[in-house]
Coordinates of C-alpha atoms in Angstrom, one line a residue:
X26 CA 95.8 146.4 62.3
X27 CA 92.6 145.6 63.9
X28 CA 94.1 141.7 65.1
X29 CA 90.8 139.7 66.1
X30 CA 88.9 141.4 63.4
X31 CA 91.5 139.8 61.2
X32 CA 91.3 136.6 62.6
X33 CA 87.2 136.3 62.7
X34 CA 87.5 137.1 58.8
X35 CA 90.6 134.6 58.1
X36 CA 88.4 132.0 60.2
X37 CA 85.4 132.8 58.2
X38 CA 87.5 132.3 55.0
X39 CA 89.4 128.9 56.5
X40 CA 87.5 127.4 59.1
X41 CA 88.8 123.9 59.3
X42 CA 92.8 125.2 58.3
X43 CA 95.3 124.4 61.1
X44 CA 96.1 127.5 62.4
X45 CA 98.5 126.0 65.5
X46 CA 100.5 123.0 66.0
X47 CA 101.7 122.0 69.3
X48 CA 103.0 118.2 69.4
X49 CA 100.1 115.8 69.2
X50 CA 98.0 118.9 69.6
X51 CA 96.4 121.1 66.6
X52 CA 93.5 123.8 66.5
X53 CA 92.1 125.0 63.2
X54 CA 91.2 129.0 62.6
X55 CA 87.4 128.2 63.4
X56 CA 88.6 126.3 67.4
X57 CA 91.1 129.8 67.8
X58 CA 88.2 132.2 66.6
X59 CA 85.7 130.4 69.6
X60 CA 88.8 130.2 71.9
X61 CA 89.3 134.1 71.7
X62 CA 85.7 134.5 71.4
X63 CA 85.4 132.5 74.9
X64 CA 88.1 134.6 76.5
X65 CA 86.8 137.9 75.5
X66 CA 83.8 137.6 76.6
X67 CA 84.7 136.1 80.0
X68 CA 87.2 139.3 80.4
X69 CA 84.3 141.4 79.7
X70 CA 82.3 139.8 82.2
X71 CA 85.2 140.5 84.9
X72 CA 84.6 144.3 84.0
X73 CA 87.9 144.5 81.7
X74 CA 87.0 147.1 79.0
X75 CA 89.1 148.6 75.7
X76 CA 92.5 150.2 77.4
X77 CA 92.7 147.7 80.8
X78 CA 95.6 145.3 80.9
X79 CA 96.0 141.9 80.8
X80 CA 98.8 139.9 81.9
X81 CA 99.8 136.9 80.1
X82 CA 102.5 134.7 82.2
X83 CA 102.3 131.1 79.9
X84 CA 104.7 129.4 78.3
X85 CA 104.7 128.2 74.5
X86 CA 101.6 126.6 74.1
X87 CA 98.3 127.1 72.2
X88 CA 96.5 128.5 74.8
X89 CA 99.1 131.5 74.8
X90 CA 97.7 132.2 71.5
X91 CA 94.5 131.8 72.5
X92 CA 94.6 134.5 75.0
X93 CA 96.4 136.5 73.3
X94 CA 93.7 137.2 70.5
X95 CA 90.7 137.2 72.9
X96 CA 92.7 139.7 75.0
X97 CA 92.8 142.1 72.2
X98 CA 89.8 141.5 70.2
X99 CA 88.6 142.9 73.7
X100 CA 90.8 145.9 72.9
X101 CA 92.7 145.7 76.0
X102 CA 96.0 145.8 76.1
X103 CA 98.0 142.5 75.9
X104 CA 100.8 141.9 78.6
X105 CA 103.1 138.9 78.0
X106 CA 105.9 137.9 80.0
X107 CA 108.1 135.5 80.2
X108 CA 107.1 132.5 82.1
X109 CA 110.6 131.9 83.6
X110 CA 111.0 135.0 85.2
X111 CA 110.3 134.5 89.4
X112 CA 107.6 136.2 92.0
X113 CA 110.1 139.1 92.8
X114 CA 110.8 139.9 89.0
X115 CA 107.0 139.9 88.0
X116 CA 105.3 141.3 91.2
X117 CA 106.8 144.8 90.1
X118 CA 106.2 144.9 85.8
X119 CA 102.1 143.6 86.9
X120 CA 102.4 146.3 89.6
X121 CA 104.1 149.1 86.7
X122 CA 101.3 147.9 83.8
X123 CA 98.6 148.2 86.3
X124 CA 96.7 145.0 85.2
X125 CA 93.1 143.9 86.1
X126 CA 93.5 140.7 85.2
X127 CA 96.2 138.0 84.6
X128 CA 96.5 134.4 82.7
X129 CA 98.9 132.0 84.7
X130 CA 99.6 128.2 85.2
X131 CA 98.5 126.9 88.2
X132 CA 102.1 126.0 89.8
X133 CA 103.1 129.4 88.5
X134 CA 99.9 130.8 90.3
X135 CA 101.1 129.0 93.4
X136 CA 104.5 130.7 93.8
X137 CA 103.1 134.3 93.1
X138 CA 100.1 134.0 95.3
X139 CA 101.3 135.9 98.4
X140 CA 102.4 138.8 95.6
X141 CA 99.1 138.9 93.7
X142 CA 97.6 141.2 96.4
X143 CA 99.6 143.7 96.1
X144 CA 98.2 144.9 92.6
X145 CA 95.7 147.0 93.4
X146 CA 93.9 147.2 90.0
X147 CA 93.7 142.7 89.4
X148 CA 90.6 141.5 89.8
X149 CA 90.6 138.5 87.7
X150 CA 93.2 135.8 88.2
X151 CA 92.9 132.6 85.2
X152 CA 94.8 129.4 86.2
X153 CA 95.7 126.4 83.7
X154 CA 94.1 124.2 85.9
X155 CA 93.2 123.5 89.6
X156 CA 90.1 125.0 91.5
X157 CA 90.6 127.9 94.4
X158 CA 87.7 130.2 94.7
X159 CA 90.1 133.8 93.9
X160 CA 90.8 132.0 90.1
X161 CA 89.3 130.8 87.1
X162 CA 89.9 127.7 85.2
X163 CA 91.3 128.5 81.7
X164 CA 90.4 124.9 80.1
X165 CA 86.6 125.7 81.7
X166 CA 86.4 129.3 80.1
X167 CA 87.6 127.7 76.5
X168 CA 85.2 124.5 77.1
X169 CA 81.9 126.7 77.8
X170 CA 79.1 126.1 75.3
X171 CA 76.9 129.3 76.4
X172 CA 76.2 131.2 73.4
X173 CA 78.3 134.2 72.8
X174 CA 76.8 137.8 72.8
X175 CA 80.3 139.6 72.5
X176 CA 79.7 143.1 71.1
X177 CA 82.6 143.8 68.7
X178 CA 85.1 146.7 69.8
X179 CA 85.7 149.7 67.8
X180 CA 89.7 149.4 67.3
X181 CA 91.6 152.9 66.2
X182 CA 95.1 152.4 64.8
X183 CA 96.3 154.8 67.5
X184 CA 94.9 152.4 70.7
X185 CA 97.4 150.5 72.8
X186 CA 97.7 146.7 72.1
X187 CA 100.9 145.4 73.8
X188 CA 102.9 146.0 76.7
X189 CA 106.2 144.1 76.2
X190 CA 108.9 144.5 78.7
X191 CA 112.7 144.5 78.1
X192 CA 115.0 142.1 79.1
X193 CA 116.3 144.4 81.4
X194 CA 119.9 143.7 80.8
X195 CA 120.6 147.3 81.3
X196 CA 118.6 147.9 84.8
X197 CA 114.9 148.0 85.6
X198 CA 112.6 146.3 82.6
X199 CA 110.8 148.9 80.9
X200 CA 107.5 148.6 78.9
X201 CA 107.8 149.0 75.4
X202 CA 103.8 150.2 74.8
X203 CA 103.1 149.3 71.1
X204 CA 99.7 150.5 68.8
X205 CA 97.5 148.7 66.9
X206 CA 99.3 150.4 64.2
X207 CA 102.4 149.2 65.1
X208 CA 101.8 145.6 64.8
X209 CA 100.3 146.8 60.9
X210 CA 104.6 146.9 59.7
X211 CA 105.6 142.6 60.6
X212 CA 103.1 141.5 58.1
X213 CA 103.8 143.9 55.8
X214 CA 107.3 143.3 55.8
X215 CA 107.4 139.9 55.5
X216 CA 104.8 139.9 52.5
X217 CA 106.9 142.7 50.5
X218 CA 110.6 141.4 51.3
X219 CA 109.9 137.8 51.6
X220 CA 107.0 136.7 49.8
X221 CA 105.3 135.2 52.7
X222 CA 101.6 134.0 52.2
X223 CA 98.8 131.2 53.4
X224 CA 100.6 128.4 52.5
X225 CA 103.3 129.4 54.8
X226 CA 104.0 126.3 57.4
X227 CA 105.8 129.0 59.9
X228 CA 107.9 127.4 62.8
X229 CA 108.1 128.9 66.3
X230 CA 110.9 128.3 69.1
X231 CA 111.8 131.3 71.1
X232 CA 109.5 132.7 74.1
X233 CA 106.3 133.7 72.9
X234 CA 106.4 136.3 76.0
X235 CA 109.2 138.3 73.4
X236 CA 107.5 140.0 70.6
X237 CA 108.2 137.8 68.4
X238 CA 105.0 135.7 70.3
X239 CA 102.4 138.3 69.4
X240 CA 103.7 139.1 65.7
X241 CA 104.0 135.5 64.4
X242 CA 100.7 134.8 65.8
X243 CA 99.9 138.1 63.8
X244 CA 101.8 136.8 60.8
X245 CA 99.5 133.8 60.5
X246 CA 96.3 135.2 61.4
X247 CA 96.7 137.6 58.4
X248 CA 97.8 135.0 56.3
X249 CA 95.6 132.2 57.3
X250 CA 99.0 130.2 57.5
X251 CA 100.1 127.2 60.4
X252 CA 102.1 128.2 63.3
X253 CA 104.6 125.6 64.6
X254 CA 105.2 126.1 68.3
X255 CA 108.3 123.7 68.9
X256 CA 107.1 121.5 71.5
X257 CA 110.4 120.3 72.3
X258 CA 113.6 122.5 72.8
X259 CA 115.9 119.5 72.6
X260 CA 117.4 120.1 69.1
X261 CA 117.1 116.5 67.4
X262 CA 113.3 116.9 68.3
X263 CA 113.1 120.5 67.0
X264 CA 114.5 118.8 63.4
X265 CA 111.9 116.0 63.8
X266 CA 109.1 118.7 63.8
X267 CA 110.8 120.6 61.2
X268 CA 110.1 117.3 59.2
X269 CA 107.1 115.8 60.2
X270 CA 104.9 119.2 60.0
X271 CA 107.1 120.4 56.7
X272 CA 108.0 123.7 58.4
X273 CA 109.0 126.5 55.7
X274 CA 110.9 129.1 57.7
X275 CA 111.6 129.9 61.5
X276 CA 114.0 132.2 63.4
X277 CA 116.2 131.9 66.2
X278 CA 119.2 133.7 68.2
X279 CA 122.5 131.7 67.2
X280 CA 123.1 129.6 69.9
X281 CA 119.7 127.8 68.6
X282 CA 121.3 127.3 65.1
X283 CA 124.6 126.0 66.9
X284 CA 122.8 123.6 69.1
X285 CA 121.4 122.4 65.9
X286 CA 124.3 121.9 64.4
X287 CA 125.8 119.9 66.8
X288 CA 122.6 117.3 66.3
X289 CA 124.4 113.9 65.5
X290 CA 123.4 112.6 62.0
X291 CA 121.2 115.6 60.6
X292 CA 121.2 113.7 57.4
X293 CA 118.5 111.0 58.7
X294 CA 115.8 113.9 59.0
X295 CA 114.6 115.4 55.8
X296 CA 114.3 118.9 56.0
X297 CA 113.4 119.7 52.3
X298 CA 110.7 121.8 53.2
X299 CA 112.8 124.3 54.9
X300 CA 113.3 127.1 52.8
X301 CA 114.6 129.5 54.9
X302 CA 116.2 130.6 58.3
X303 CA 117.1 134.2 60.1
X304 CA 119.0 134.5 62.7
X305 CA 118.3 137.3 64.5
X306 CA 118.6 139.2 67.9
X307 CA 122.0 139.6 68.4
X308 CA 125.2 140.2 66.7
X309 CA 125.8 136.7 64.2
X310 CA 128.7 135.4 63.6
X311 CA 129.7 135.2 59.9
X312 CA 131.3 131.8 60.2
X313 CA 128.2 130.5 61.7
X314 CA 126.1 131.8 58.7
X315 CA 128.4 129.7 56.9
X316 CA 128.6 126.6 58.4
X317 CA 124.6 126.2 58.5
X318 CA 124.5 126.8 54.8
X319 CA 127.2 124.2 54.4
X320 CA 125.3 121.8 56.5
X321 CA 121.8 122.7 54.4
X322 CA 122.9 123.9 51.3
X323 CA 119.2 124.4 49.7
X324 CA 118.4 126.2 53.0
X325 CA 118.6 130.4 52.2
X326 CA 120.6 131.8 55.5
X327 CA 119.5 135.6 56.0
X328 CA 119.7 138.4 59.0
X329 CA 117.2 141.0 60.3
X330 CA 117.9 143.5 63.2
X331 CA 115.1 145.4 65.2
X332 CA 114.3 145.9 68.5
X333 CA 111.0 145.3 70.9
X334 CA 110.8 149.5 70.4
X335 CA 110.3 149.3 66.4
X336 CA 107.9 146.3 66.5
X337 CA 110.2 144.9 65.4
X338 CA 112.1 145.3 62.4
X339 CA 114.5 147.6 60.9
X340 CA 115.7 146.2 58.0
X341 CA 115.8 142.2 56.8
X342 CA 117.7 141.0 54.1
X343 CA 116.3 140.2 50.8
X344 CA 116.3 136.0 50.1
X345 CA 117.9 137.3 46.5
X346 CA 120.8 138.4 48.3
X347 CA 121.3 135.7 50.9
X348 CA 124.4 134.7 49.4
X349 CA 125.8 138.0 48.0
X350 CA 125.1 140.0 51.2
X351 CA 126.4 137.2 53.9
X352 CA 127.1 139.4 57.1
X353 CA 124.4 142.3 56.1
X354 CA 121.7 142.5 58.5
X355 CA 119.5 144.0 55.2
X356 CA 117.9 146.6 53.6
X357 CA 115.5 149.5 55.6
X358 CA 111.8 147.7 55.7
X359 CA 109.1 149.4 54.4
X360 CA 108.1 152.9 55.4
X361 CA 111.4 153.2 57.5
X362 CA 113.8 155.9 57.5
X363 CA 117.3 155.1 58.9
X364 CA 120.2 157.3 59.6
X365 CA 123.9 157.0 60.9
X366 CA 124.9 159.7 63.0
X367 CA 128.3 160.6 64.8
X368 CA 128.4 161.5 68.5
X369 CA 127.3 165.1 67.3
X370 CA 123.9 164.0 65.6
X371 CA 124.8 164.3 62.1
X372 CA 124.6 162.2 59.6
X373 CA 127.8 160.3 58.6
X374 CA 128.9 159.4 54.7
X375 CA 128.2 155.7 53.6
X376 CA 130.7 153.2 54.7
X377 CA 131.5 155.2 58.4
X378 CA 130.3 153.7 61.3
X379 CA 127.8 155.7 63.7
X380 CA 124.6 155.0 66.1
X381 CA 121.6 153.6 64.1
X382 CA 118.6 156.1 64.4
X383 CA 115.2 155.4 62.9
X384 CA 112.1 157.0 62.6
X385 CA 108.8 155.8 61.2
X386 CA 105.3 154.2 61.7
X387 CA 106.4 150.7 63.4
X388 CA 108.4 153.0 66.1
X389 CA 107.0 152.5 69.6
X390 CA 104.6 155.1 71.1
X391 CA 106.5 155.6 74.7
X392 CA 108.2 153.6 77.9
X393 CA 105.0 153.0 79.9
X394 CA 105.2 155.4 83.1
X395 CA 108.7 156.1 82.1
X396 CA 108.5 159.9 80.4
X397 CA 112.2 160.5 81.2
X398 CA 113.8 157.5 79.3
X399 CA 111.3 158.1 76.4
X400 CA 112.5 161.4 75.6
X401 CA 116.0 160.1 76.1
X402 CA 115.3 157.6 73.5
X403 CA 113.1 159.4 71.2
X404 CA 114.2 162.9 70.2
X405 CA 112.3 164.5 67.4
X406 CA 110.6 161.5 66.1
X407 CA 113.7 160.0 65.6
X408 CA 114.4 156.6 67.7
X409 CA 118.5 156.2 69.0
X410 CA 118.6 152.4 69.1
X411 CA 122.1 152.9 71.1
X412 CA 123.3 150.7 68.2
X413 CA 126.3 151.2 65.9
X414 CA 126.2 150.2 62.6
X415 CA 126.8 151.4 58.7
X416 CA 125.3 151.5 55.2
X417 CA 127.0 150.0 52.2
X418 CA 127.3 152.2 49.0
X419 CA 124.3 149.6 48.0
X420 CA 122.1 150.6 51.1
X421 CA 122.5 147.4 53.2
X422 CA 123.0 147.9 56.8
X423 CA 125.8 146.2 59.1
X424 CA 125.3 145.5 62.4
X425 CA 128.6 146.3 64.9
X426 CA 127.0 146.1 67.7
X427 CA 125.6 148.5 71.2
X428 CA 127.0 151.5 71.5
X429 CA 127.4 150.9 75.3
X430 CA 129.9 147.8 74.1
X431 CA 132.4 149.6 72.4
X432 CA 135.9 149.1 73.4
X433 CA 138.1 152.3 73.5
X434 CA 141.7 151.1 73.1
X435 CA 144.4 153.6 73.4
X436 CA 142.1 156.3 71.9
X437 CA 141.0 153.4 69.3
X438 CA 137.7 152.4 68.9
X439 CA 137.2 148.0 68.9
X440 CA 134.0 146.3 68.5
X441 CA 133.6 143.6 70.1
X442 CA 131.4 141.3 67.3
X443 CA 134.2 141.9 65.2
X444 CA 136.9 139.4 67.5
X445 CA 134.0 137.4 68.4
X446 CA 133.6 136.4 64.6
X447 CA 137.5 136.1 64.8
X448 CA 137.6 133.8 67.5
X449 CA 134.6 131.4 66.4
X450 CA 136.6 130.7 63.3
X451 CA 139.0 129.1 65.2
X452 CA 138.2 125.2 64.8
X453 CA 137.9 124.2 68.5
X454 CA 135.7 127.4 69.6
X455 CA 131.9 127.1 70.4
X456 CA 131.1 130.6 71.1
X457 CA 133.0 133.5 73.2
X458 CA 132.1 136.9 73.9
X459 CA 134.5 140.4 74.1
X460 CA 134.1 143.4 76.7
X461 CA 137.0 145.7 77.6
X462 CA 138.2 145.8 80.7
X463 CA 140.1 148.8 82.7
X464 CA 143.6 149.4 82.0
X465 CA 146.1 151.8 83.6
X466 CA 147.9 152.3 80.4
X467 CA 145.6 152.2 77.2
X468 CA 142.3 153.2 79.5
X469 CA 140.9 149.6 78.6
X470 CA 142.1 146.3 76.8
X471 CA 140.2 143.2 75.3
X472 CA 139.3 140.6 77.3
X473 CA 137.8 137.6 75.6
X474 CA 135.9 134.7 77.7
X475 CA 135.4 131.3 75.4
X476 CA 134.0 128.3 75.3
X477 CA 135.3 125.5 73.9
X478 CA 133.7 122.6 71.9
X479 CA 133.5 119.3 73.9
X480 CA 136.8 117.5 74.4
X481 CA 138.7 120.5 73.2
X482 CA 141.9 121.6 74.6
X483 CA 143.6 124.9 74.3
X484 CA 146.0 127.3 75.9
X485 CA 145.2 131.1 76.5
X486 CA 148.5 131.5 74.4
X487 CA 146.8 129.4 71.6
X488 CA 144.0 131.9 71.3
X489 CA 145.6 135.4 71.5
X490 CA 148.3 133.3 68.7
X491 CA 145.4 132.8 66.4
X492 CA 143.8 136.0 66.6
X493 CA 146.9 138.0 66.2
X494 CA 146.7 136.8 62.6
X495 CA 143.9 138.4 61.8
X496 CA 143.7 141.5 63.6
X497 CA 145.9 144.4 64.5
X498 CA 147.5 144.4 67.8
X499 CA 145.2 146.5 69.7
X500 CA 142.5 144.7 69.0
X501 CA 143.9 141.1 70.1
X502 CA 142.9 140.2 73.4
X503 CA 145.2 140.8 76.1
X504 CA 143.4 138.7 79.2
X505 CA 141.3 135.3 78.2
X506 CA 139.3 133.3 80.1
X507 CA 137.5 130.3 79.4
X508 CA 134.6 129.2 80.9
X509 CA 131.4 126.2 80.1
X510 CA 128.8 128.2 78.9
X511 CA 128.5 132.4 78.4
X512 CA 125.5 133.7 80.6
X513 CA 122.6 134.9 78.0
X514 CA 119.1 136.6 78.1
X515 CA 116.0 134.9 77.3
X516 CA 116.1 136.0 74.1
X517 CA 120.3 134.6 73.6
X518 CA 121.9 138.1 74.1
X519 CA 125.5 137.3 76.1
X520 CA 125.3 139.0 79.4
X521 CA 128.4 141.2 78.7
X522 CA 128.6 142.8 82.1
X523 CA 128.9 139.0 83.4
X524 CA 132.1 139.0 81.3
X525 CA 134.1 141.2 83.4

């Protein structure tokens, strides 16, 4: 998927179409074509060719998008990461992806300066605003009026597009390197299982640094659709924008969809526009699912599950079945083959739980500079997402979690997503999360840590009561702690090794 070729043709096609939204802020397909145009050709003047990198440290804003296309109509390889993340977390992933040139906010370019040096390969730094002599002003590069004499890049399918670095809630961050092919499956799957198309109004609220940045911006490029970047994370004002711009569909992690709930008097915004939601990223609780379809009963509620390594889906669930397969994280997306093995590699009978392997033309290529944990993760074109899960005799997929999170009990195996959705039925529970912790005895038990809903009161005794009526023994907790919030990712995956 040749991505600013697609663009230049989708602007020919719909020049004065928003293609982003931001607040009071809009540019149509014909201002992003120039925008990327402008930023190409300034990278080319710095000497970045087809291959270099380019970092990309902004928050959600249009210019992101901006960047992002010019970076890769360029052919070089995109880099995004997440604005939040500090000097002494970035310093090393710029050093790892070896980039030549970077795109950063000024204050953000302030507190990395001493750093910036040590990359050998950057030559080109691009600030939001402000005026040193080492950087460039973005805002002057997107403003020139020069006439363009960009030569257009030969793309292969097979040519590096994105560097996108992991959360690193297991260690060191590693860069996922996806192909131009690769970023070919999102649109794909979203026109086959969904239906999506150019009069999509597609909302936008989690990091654009996560994949999910590049592929929406993907998404609507192909389409010609509007993007909604969520100018506001406060949840009364994400509703408002859901309203005034008529947004169709978005996705989120769950605590998003709970902190929406909790928005006093949801019934003065109308939200008829919004046809769908998925909740994706983590393990979603069914009750949750539930009460959001309660709350808007003409929206359709549905689950995907991929990872940064499979670009990203695996499977989505159909909107037909958004009712009928409540708790299903959906069917294989196109040109996918998934398997569910045992600890011994092969393949398990439908209905038994095993590690979720995939292979096919969205998996990633490699771990940049990492051989070892590629082969570890990708053994005979098959990819070991280190996920458990199983297939329905109807071929949907359930979601049960890492592997790594398994609970062994006595010789039993516990998951933990399965007492979380327990727990979060309870009425006065906002979310908790489950690890297992050592035990002389049983090897380890459950502990759960929760977090109440405001002015809620209850006992540890009150908890491991209520869930002993819905799960055996070994699997009620047998140490509770309860705590204000549960520490989370960026992307709103609990921080289970904080739980301990």
């Amino acid at each position: 998927m040749n991505v600013g070729k697609i663009l230049r043709t989708t602007a020919s096609r719909l020049p004065d179409k928003k293609a982003v939204i931001f607040g009071d802020r809009s540019i149509s397909f014909k201002e992003l074509n120039q925008g990327a145009d402008r930023v190409a050709e300034f990278l080319a003047n710095q000497r970045v060719e087809k291959g270099d990198r380019v970092g990309i440290i902004l928050p959600n804003c249009p210019e992101f998008v901006i960047t992002y296309f010019g970076t890769i109509r360029l052919g070089a390889v995109g880099v995004p990461l997440d604005i939040r993340l500090k000097r002494d977390e970035l310093i090393p992933i710029l050093k790892d992806a070896d980039v030549k040139a970077v795109f950063i906010p000024w204050d953000k370019f302030k507190e990395m300066r001493p750093g910036l040096g040590e990359i050998e390969y950057l030559n080109t730094v691009v600030a939001s605003e402000g005026d040193l002599p080492e950087t460039y002003n973005l805002q002057s590069i997107l403003a020139g009026e020069a006439p363009l004499s960009l030569t257009e890049v030969e793309i292969d399918e097979e040519d590096e597009a994105l560097y996108l670095y992991t959360s690193g809630t297991t260690g060191k961050p590693k860069g996922v390197v996806l192909t131009f092919r690769n970023l070919s499956c999102f649109p794909l799957t979203m026109e086959r299982m969904i239906g999506a198309g150019e009069n999509d109004v597609i909302g936008f609220i989690l990091p654009v640094s996560h994949i999910s940045g590049p592929i929406i911006c993907n998404l609507m490029a192909f389409h010609g659709s509007t993007m909604v970047i969520f100018s506001h994370l406060r949840p009364d004002r994400v509703l408002k924008d859901i309203e005034k711009y008529r947004v169709n569909y978005f996705h989120a992690v769950p605590p998003i969809f709970q902190s929406l709930l909790r928005v006093p008097r949801k019934d003065r915004y109308n939200l008829k526009s919004l046809s769908f939601v998925a909740m994706m990223g983590t393990s979603v609780p069914v009750q949750l699912i539930q009460e959001f379809k309660r709350t808007f009963p003409w929206v359709k509620v549905i689950q995907g599950y991929g990872l940064t390594e499979t670009s990203p889906f695996i499977s989505l669930l159909p909107l037909e079945h958004a009712e009928t397969k409540i708790g299903s994280v959906g069917l294989p997306v196109p040109e996918i083959e998934i398997k569910i093995i045992d600890e011994k590699g092969k393949e398990v009978p439908r209905g038994e739980i095993g590690e979720i392997v995939v292979k096919g033309p969205m998996v990633m290529k490699e771990y940049h500079n990492n051989p070892e944990a590629t082969k570890e993760r990708i053994r005979n074109g098959w990819l070991y997402t280190g996920d458990l899960g199983r297939i329905d005799n109807e071929g949907f997929l359930y979601h049960l979690g890492r592997k790594d999170d398994m609970i062994i009990v006595g010789g039993l195996n516990v998951f933990p997503a399965e007492i979380e959705n327990v727990l979060v039925k309870h009425p006065d529970i906002l979310e908790a999360g489950v690890v297992g912790i050592p035990d002389e005895d049983r090897g380890q038990v459950v502990k759960a840590v929760v977090v109440l809903k405001k002015g809620k009161v209850l006992e540890k005794k009150d908890i491991i009561s209520f869930c002993r009526q819905h799960l055996a023994d070994y699997k009620v907790p047998k140490r509770v702690e309860f705590r204000d919030f549960l520490p989370k990712t960026s992307t709103g995956k609990v921080f289970r090794k904080e739980l301990i």
